[in-house]
Coordinates of C-alpha atoms in Angstrom, one line a residue:
Chain A
M1 CA 83.0 72.4 96.6
E2 CA 83.0 71.6 93.2
I3 CA 85.4 73.8 91.0
K4 CA 83.5 75.7 88.1
K5 CA 84.3 75.7 84.6
T6 CA 83.9 78.5 82.1
P7 CA 82.0 78.1 78.7
L8 CA 85.5 78.3 77.2
Y9 CA 87.1 75.6 79.3
R10 CA 87.1 72.9 76.2
L11 CA 88.5 75.5 74.6
H12 CA 91.5 76.2 76.5
I13 CA 92.5 72.6 77.1
E14 CA 92.5 72.5 73.4
L15 CA 95.1 75.3 73.4
G16 CA 97.3 73.6 75.9
A17 CA 96.7 76.1 78.8
K18 CA 98.3 75.4 82.2
M19 CA 95.0 75.4 84.3
V20 CA 94.9 76.4 88.3
P21 CA 92.2 77.0 90.8
F22 CA 91.1 80.5 90.9
A23 CA 88.0 81.9 93.2
G24 CA 86.7 78.6 92.9
W25 CA 86.9 78.3 89.0
E26 CA 89.5 76.2 86.9
M27 CA 90.8 79.2 85.2
P28 CA 93.8 79.2 82.6
L29 CA 97.4 80.5 84.2
S30 CA 99.2 80.7 80.7
Y31 CA 99.4 79.5 77.6
S32 CA 102.4 80.3 75.6
G33 CA 104.3 81.9 79.0
I34 CA 103.4 84.5 81.2
I35 CA 106.2 87.0 80.0
K36 CA 105.4 86.4 76.7
E37 CA 101.6 87.0 76.9
H38 CA 102.5 89.8 79.0
W39 CA 104.4 91.3 76.3
A40 CA 101.6 90.6 73.5
V41 CA 99.2 92.6 75.7
R42 CA 101.9 95.6 75.6
N43 CA 102.7 95.3 72.1
R44 CA 100.3 93.7 70.3
C45 CA 97.0 92.0 71.8
G46 CA 96.1 89.1 74.1
L47 CA 92.8 87.6 74.5
F48 CA 91.8 86.7 77.8
D49 CA 88.6 84.6 79.3
V50 CA 87.3 86.7 82.2
S51 CA 84.0 84.7 82.5
H52 CA 84.8 83.6 86.1
M53 CA 83.9 87.5 86.9
G54 CA 80.0 88.2 88.0
R55 CA 77.5 90.1 86.1
I56 CA 74.5 91.3 88.0
E57 CA 71.7 93.3 86.6
I58 CA 69.6 95.4 88.4
S59 CA 66.9 97.5 86.8
G60 CA 63.7 99.4 87.6
S61 CA 62.7 102.8 88.4
K62 CA 64.6 103.1 91.5
S63 CA 67.6 101.8 90.3
L64 CA 69.6 104.8 90.2
E65 CA 68.7 105.8 93.8
A66 CA 69.6 102.1 94.9
I67 CA 73.2 102.3 93.1
Q68 CA 73.9 105.6 94.9
Y69 CA 73.2 104.2 98.3
I70 CA 75.5 100.9 97.8
T71 CA 78.3 102.5 96.0
T72 CA 81.0 105.2 96.9
N73 CA 81.1 106.7 93.4
D74 CA 79.0 109.2 92.1
A75 CA 76.7 107.1 89.6
S76 CA 74.5 110.3 89.1
R77 CA 77.2 111.5 86.7
L78 CA 76.6 108.3 84.3
K79 CA 75.1 109.2 80.8
D80 CA 73.9 106.2 78.9
G81 CA 76.3 103.8 77.6
Q82 CA 79.1 104.5 80.2
V83 CA 81.1 102.6 82.8
Q84 CA 82.2 103.6 85.9
Y85 CA 84.7 102.2 88.4
T86 CA 83.2 102.2 91.9
I87 CA 83.3 100.3 95.5
L88 CA 81.3 98.8 97.6
C89 CA 81.8 99.6 101.0
N90 CA 81.0 98.3 104.1
E91 CA 79.3 100.4 107.2
D92 CA 83.3 100.5 108.5
G93 CA 84.3 101.8 105.4
G94 CA 86.0 98.6 104.2
A95 CA 85.5 96.9 100.6
I96 CA 82.6 94.6 99.9
D97 CA 84.1 94.4 96.5
D98 CA 85.2 97.0 93.6
V99 CA 83.3 96.5 90.4
T100 CA 82.7 98.5 87.1
L101 CA 79.0 99.5 86.9
Y102 CA 77.5 99.9 83.3
R103 CA 74.6 102.4 82.8
S104 CA 72.2 100.8 79.8
D105 CA 69.6 103.5 80.5
E106 CA 68.4 105.2 83.6
E107 CA 66.4 102.1 84.5
Q108 CA 69.0 99.8 83.7
Y109 CA 72.3 98.8 84.9
L110 CA 74.9 96.3 85.3
L111 CA 77.6 95.6 88.0
C112 CA 80.6 93.5 86.9
V113 CA 81.7 92.0 90.2
N114 CA 85.2 89.9 91.1
A115 CA 84.9 86.3 91.0
S116 CA 85.6 85.7 94.3
N117 CA 82.6 87.9 95.7
R118 CA 80.1 87.0 93.2
D119 CA 77.4 85.1 95.6
K120 CA 78.6 87.5 98.3
V121 CA 77.8 90.7 96.6
Y122 CA 74.8 89.8 95.0
G123 CA 73.4 88.7 98.6
W124 CA 74.7 91.7 100.3
I125 CA 73.0 94.5 97.5
R126 CA 69.5 92.1 98.2
E127 CA 69.9 92.7 101.8
K128 CA 70.6 96.5 101.6
I129 CA 68.2 97.6 98.9
G130 CA 65.7 94.9 99.5
P131 CA 62.9 94.6 96.8
S132 CA 63.1 98.2 95.7
V133 CA 64.7 97.0 92.3
D134 CA 64.9 94.2 90.1
M135 CA 68.2 92.3 90.7
T136 CA 69.0 89.4 87.8
D137 CA 72.4 87.6 88.5
L138 CA 73.7 86.9 84.6
S139 CA 76.7 85.7 85.5
D140 CA 75.8 82.3 83.8
A141 CA 73.9 83.6 80.8
F142 CA 77.0 85.3 79.3
A143 CA 80.6 84.8 78.8
Q144 CA 82.9 87.6 79.2
V145 CA 86.6 88.2 77.3
A146 CA 89.1 90.8 77.5
L147 CA 90.9 91.7 74.2
Q148 CA 93.9 94.2 75.2
G149 CA 96.7 95.5 74.0
P150 CA 97.3 98.5 71.3
L151 CA 96.1 96.3 68.1
S152 CA 92.6 95.6 69.7
C153 CA 90.9 97.8 67.5
E154 CA 92.4 96.8 64.5
V155 CA 91.4 93.3 65.3
L156 CA 87.8 94.3 66.0
R157 CA 87.0 96.4 63.0
P158 CA 87.0 93.7 60.6
I159 CA 84.8 91.6 62.6
T160 CA 82.4 94.2 64.4
D161 CA 79.4 95.7 62.6
M162 CA 80.8 99.2 63.8
D163 CA 84.3 101.0 64.3
P164 CA 85.0 100.1 67.8
A165 CA 87.4 103.0 67.5
G166 CA 84.2 105.4 68.0
I167 CA 83.6 103.8 71.4
E168 CA 85.4 106.0 74.0
Y169 CA 87.5 104.9 76.9
Y170 CA 85.0 103.6 79.7
N171 CA 82.1 103.4 77.5
F172 CA 80.2 100.5 75.7
K173 CA 78.1 99.7 72.7
E174 CA 75.7 97.0 71.9
C175 CA 76.9 95.7 68.5
A176 CA 77.5 92.2 66.8
I177 CA 80.8 90.2 66.1
R178 CA 79.8 88.2 62.7
G179 CA 75.9 88.8 63.4
V180 CA 76.4 87.6 67.1
P181 CA 75.0 90.3 69.7
I182 CA 77.4 91.2 72.0
L183 CA 78.0 94.2 74.7
L184 CA 81.5 95.7 73.7
S185 CA 83.0 97.9 76.6
R186 CA 86.2 99.8 76.3
T187 CA 87.8 98.9 79.6
G188 CA 90.3 97.1 81.0
Y189 CA 92.9 95.7 83.6
T190 CA 95.8 95.8 82.0
G191 CA 96.7 99.7 81.3
E192 CA 96.5 99.0 77.7
D193 CA 93.9 100.1 75.0
G194 CA 91.3 97.5 75.1
F195 CA 87.9 95.9 75.5
E196 CA 85.5 93.7 77.6
I197 CA 83.2 91.8 75.6
Y198 CA 79.9 90.1 76.9
I199 CA 78.7 87.1 74.9
P200 CA 75.6 84.9 75.0
V201 CA 76.8 81.9 76.7
D202 CA 76.2 79.7 74.0
M203 CA 78.0 81.7 71.3
A204 CA 81.3 82.1 73.5
E205 CA 83.4 79.5 71.6
T206 CA 82.2 80.9 67.8
V207 CA 83.2 84.9 69.3
W208 CA 86.4 83.8 70.9
Q209 CA 87.3 81.9 67.5
T210 CA 86.2 84.7 65.4
I211 CA 88.6 87.2 67.6
T212 CA 91.4 84.8 67.5
D213 CA 91.0 84.5 63.7
S214 CA 91.0 88.0 63.1
G215 CA 93.8 88.6 65.5
A216 CA 95.8 85.9 63.5
A217 CA 99.6 86.0 64.4
D218 CA 99.2 89.4 66.6
L219 CA 97.0 87.8 68.8
F220 CA 98.0 85.4 71.8
P221 CA 95.7 83.8 74.5
A222 CA 96.5 85.0 77.7
G223 CA 95.9 83.8 81.1
L224 CA 96.0 84.9 84.7
G225 CA 99.3 85.0 85.4
A226 CA 99.7 87.7 82.4
R227 CA 97.1 89.3 83.6
D228 CA 97.8 89.9 87.4
M229 CA 101.5 90.9 86.2
L230 CA 100.1 93.7 83.7
R231 CA 97.6 95.0 86.3
L232 CA 100.3 95.2 88.7
E233 CA 102.6 97.0 86.6
K234 CA 99.6 99.7 86.5
C235 CA 99.1 99.1 89.9
Y236 CA 95.4 98.5 89.9
P237 CA 93.9 96.7 93.1
L238 CA 93.0 93.1 93.2
Y239 CA 90.2 92.3 95.7
G240 CA 91.6 89.9 98.3
H241 CA 95.1 91.3 98.3
E242 CA 94.9 95.2 98.2
L243 CA 91.3 95.7 99.2
D244 CA 89.3 93.4 101.9
E245 CA 86.5 94.1 104.2
K246 CA 88.7 95.7 106.5
T247 CA 90.9 97.4 103.8
G248 CA 88.8 100.5 101.8
P249 CA 89.3 102.8 99.1
L250 CA 90.8 105.5 101.4
E251 CA 94.0 102.8 102.3
A252 CA 94.1 101.6 99.0
G253 CA 94.4 105.2 97.6
L254 CA 91.4 105.0 95.8
G255 CA 89.6 108.2 97.4
R256 CA 89.1 109.8 94.0
F257 CA 86.3 107.2 93.7
V258 CA 84.6 108.1 96.9
A259 CA 82.2 110.8 96.0
M260 CA 82.0 112.2 99.7
E261 CA 79.7 115.2 98.1
K262 CA 77.0 112.4 97.5
D263 CA 74.2 112.1 99.8
G264 CA 74.2 108.8 102.4
F265 CA 75.9 106.1 100.6
I266 CA 76.8 102.8 103.1
G267 CA 80.1 103.5 104.7
K268 CA 80.0 107.7 104.4
D269 CA 80.3 108.5 107.6
A270 CA 82.8 105.8 108.5
L271 CA 84.8 107.1 105.3
R272 CA 84.5 110.6 106.5
D273 CA 86.1 110.1 109.9
R274 CA 88.1 107.2 109.1
A275 CA 91.9 108.4 110.5
V276 CA 94.0 106.1 107.7
Q277 CA 96.6 103.9 109.7
K278 CA 98.3 102.6 106.6
R279 CA 98.6 103.6 102.8
L280 CA 99.1 101.0 99.9
V281 CA 102.8 101.8 98.6
A282 CA 104.2 100.5 95.0
I283 CA 107.7 99.6 96.0
E284 CA 110.2 99.1 93.2
I285 CA 113.4 96.0 94.2
S286 CA 117.1 96.6 93.3
D287 CA 118.1 93.1 94.3
N288 CA 116.9 89.9 92.7
G289 CA 114.1 88.3 94.0
I290 CA 110.2 88.4 93.9
P291 CA 108.4 90.0 96.8
R292 CA 105.3 87.6 97.4
E293 CA 102.1 88.0 99.9
R294 CA 102.5 88.5 103.2
C295 CA 106.2 89.5 103.2
R296 CA 107.0 91.5 105.8
I297 CA 108.5 95.1 104.8
L298 CA 111.0 96.5 107.2
K299 CA 112.7 100.0 107.9
D300 CA 115.8 100.3 110.5
G301 CA 114.9 96.9 111.2
V302 CA 111.7 97.3 112.4
E303 CA 108.1 96.0 110.6
I304 CA 105.9 98.7 109.1
G305 CA 104.0 96.5 106.8
S306 CA 103.4 93.8 104.6
I307 CA 103.3 92.9 100.8
T308 CA 99.9 92.4 99.2
S309 CA 100.9 91.6 95.8
G310 CA 104.3 91.1 94.0
T311 CA 105.8 90.0 90.5
F312 CA 108.6 90.7 87.9
S313 CA 108.2 93.3 85.8
P314 CA 109.1 92.7 82.3
V315 CA 108.8 96.3 81.5
L316 CA 111.3 97.5 84.3
K317 CA 112.9 94.2 84.3
K318 CA 113.1 94.0 88.1
P319 CA 110.9 92.9 90.7
I320 CA 107.6 95.3 91.7
A321 CA 105.3 94.8 94.7
L322 CA 102.4 96.2 96.6
G323 CA 102.0 96.6 99.9
Y324 CA 100.7 98.1 103.0
V325 CA 102.6 100.7 105.3
E326 CA 102.3 102.7 108.5
E327 CA 100.8 105.8 107.2
R328 CA 104.1 107.9 108.4
Y329 CA 106.4 105.8 106.1
S330 CA 104.2 106.0 103.1
L331 CA 106.3 109.0 101.6
L332 CA 108.1 108.3 98.0
D333 CA 111.3 107.8 97.8
T334 CA 111.4 105.7 101.2
E335 CA 114.0 103.3 101.2
V336 CA 112.3 100.0 102.8
K337 CA 113.8 96.5 103.0
I338 CA 111.5 93.3 102.5
A339 CA 112.3 90.0 104.0
I340 CA 111.8 87.2 101.6
R341 CA 112.4 83.6 103.1
K342 CA 116.0 84.0 104.4
K343 CA 117.2 86.9 103.0
T344 CA 115.9 90.8 102.6
V345 CA 115.9 92.9 99.7
N346 CA 116.2 96.8 98.9
G347 CA 113.4 98.4 97.7
R348 CA 112.1 102.1 97.5
I349 CA 109.0 103.4 97.5
V350 CA 107.9 105.2 93.8
K351 CA 105.2 106.8 92.4
K352 CA 102.1 104.8 90.8
P353 CA 101.8 103.2 88.6
F354 CA 105.0 101.6 87.6
Y355 CA 103.8 101.5 83.9
K356 CA 101.8 103.9 81.9
R357 CA 101.2 103.3 78.1
P358 CA 103.3 105.3 75.5
S359 CA 101.1 108.5 74.6
T360 CA 101.6 107.3 70.9
V361 CA 98.8 104.8 71.5
Q362 CA 96.4 106.7 73.3
L363 CA 92.9 106.1 72.8
A364 CA 92.1 107.7 69.3
Chain B
M1 CA 107.8 66.3 78.1
D2 CA 111.6 65.0 77.3
F3 CA 113.5 63.1 80.1
P4 CA 117.1 61.6 78.0
K5 CA 117.9 58.4 78.3
D6 CA 121.8 59.0 79.3
L7 CA 120.8 61.3 82.1
K8 CA 120.3 60.3 85.9
Y9 CA 117.5 62.1 87.8
T10 CA 116.6 63.3 91.6
K11 CA 113.0 63.2 93.1
E12 CA 113.8 66.9 93.4
H13 CA 113.8 67.4 89.8
E14 CA 117.6 67.6 88.9
W15 CA 119.3 65.9 86.2
I16 CA 122.8 64.7 86.4
R17 CA 125.3 63.8 83.4
V18 CA 128.0 62.2 84.5
D19 CA 131.2 62.4 82.8
S20 CA 134.1 60.6 84.4
D21 CA 134.6 62.2 87.8
I22 CA 132.7 64.9 86.8
A23 CA 128.5 65.4 87.3
V24 CA 127.0 68.2 85.2
V25 CA 123.7 69.2 87.1
G26 CA 120.6 71.2 86.0
V27 CA 117.0 71.0 86.2
T28 CA 114.3 68.6 84.5
D29 CA 112.0 69.5 81.6
Y30 CA 109.2 68.9 84.4
A31 CA 110.8 71.3 86.9
Q32 CA 110.9 74.1 84.2
D33 CA 107.3 73.4 83.0
S34 CA 105.9 73.5 86.8
L35 CA 107.9 76.5 87.6
G36 CA 107.2 78.6 84.3
D37 CA 108.8 81.7 83.1
I38 CA 112.3 81.6 85.2
V39 CA 113.4 85.2 86.3
Y40 CA 116.2 84.5 88.8
L41 CA 119.1 82.0 89.5
E42 CA 121.3 82.1 92.4
L43 CA 123.9 79.2 92.1
P44 CA 127.1 78.7 94.3
Q45 CA 130.9 79.8 93.9
E46 CA 133.3 77.7 92.3
G47 CA 135.3 76.0 94.7
G48 CA 132.7 75.7 97.2
T49 CA 131.4 72.3 98.5
V50 CA 128.0 70.9 98.0
T51 CA 126.0 68.3 99.9
K52 CA 123.8 66.0 99.0
D53 CA 120.2 66.5 99.4
E54 CA 121.2 69.9 101.0
P55 CA 120.2 73.2 98.8
F56 CA 123.0 74.4 96.7
G57 CA 120.8 77.2 94.9
V58 CA 117.5 78.8 94.4
V59 CA 115.5 79.1 90.9
E60 CA 112.8 81.8 91.1
S61 CA 110.1 82.1 88.4
V62 CA 107.1 84.3 88.1
K63 CA 105.1 82.6 90.3
A64 CA 107.1 80.5 92.7
V65 CA 110.5 80.0 94.3
S66 CA 112.3 76.6 94.5
D67 CA 115.6 75.6 96.2
L68 CA 117.8 73.2 94.2
Y69 CA 119.2 70.5 96.1
S70 CA 122.8 68.7 95.4
P71 CA 122.3 65.5 94.3
L72 CA 125.7 64.4 95.5
N73 CA 128.2 65.2 97.8
G74 CA 131.4 67.0 96.1
T75 CA 133.3 70.4 95.3
V76 CA 131.7 72.9 93.0
A77 CA 134.4 72.7 89.7
E78 CA 132.6 74.8 87.3
V79 CA 129.5 77.4 87.6
N80 CA 127.2 78.2 84.9
D81 CA 127.7 82.0 85.0
A82 CA 126.1 82.9 81.5
L83 CA 123.3 81.3 82.9
I84 CA 122.5 83.6 86.0
D85 CA 122.3 86.4 83.3
N86 CA 120.0 84.8 81.5
P87 CA 118.2 82.3 83.3
E88 CA 115.3 82.2 80.9
V89 CA 117.3 79.6 79.0
I90 CA 116.2 77.2 81.7
N91 CA 112.7 77.2 80.1
E92 CA 114.4 77.0 76.6
D93 CA 116.7 74.4 77.0
P94 CA 116.7 72.5 80.4
Y95 CA 119.2 69.8 79.5
G96 CA 121.8 71.6 77.3
E97 CA 122.8 75.4 77.4
A98 CA 120.9 75.4 80.9
W99 CA 123.7 73.1 83.1
M100 CA 124.0 74.8 86.0
I101 CA 127.0 73.5 88.0
K102 CA 129.6 70.9 87.3
I103 CA 130.5 68.8 90.5
E104 CA 133.7 67.0 91.3
I105 CA 132.7 63.7 92.4
E106 CA 133.5 62.6 95.8
N107 CA 132.2 59.1 96.1
R108 CA 130.9 57.4 93.3
D109 CA 128.6 55.4 95.0
E110 CA 126.3 57.8 95.3
I111 CA 125.9 57.9 91.5
G112 CA 124.0 54.6 91.9
E113 CA 121.4 55.7 94.1
L114 CA 120.3 58.3 91.3
L115 CA 117.4 57.4 89.3
S116 CA 116.9 56.3 85.8
A117 CA 115.1 58.3 83.3
E118 CA 112.6 55.5 83.4
D119 CA 112.6 55.8 87.1
Y120 CA 112.3 59.4 87.3
Q121 CA 109.2 59.2 85.1
K122 CA 107.7 56.6 86.8
Y123 CA 107.8 58.6 90.1
L124 CA 106.3 61.5 88.3
E125 CA 103.4 59.5 87.3
E126 CA 103.0 58.5 91.0
E127 CA 103.3 62.0 92.3
K128 CA 100.2 63.4 90.1

């Protein structure tokens, strides 16, 4: 399969990005250095290309009904202009994907899905809800960037035709950046204030450049490396690591996004009856050595689980990881060991997330 | 990328500066660039022995971990302990501040087997 390139590919090369394949896409791993880009997002702001994600529009008079059937969260609680994190589950209670759902109005919704699941999700929804709604894959019609960090509002304010601070967290507005119509959503995957911006594909470079110019020395282009580090400090799951078709929202600690009071949705019965065998835990490492995916987690020499994601946390200045352990070992403060290559390192199960942004930069 | 002409190199991406009977060893600009942000470094104890083509330490970046291979047989004469506390210096100054160990050379013939800057660059081109 040929590797895909986003509408911003040319700019990434021009910026000297180190490119890597990710979910079938050639994406920037980093520009100036992963840790530098991470700090830019924590302290100032970073601009990510997230065009590889999938964008699926669902419309028609039966939209809400259909969405309620295929998602675990309660979409009826959404008002126009609001966004919701939700999960698509299979009949067994495993995850088909985790997505954000945008409600434009009662007959028009947008799903933002993981790059790796784009085709699967489209086909799966089609199969589950048939022709009762209109579905359009808008993925190729839009580019998508994420501006993340405490200075995001200030960077956008001079170039946007409305005050971006007026958009509340998990809300979006259709507006314009220097005359280019965009969808501006106050969402992100970094644990900082910020926006995700949907741009008509032929204006992608222009808008990226406009934002970059406005951010000047405070803005850093940021790649997948920093994105992964930031989301791990915040304990956000990444599909294919913390979630998959066997591992659903209950194991992953995402029960608050499952509306069990909602009428029949796919996976509801299984989720209700599911005896959770393993739980996702956050592990802080006290030795030098970064746990990588599939490293074994040990308790008294016995394997009790495995790592799903690990990184170095610049905030904590130590390695951190997410992993699944047997339910009975998932209590806070449990001491564990992790086998990394030829050695083992000491870790402790800690409260999620590893990082919370300081309250002084809470949303305006 | 920079490959100083006065240094010797290995296919495992170490550089060697020969100074009479001492060989100073670090990793190349290519190595640091491929690894990206380096966060941990493990080095041997002073006085220990190192074996040609065998690991003498470990360097770990945010995205990968890699063994360090000794270019020569010999005894570790000095270790850059300051670098262990500040491994990010490897990214900033791979041929200077980021030297790793000094080896007392056992057999000078081994030096002749190391790559010149030109050979190393040629090797990198072929590997691409």
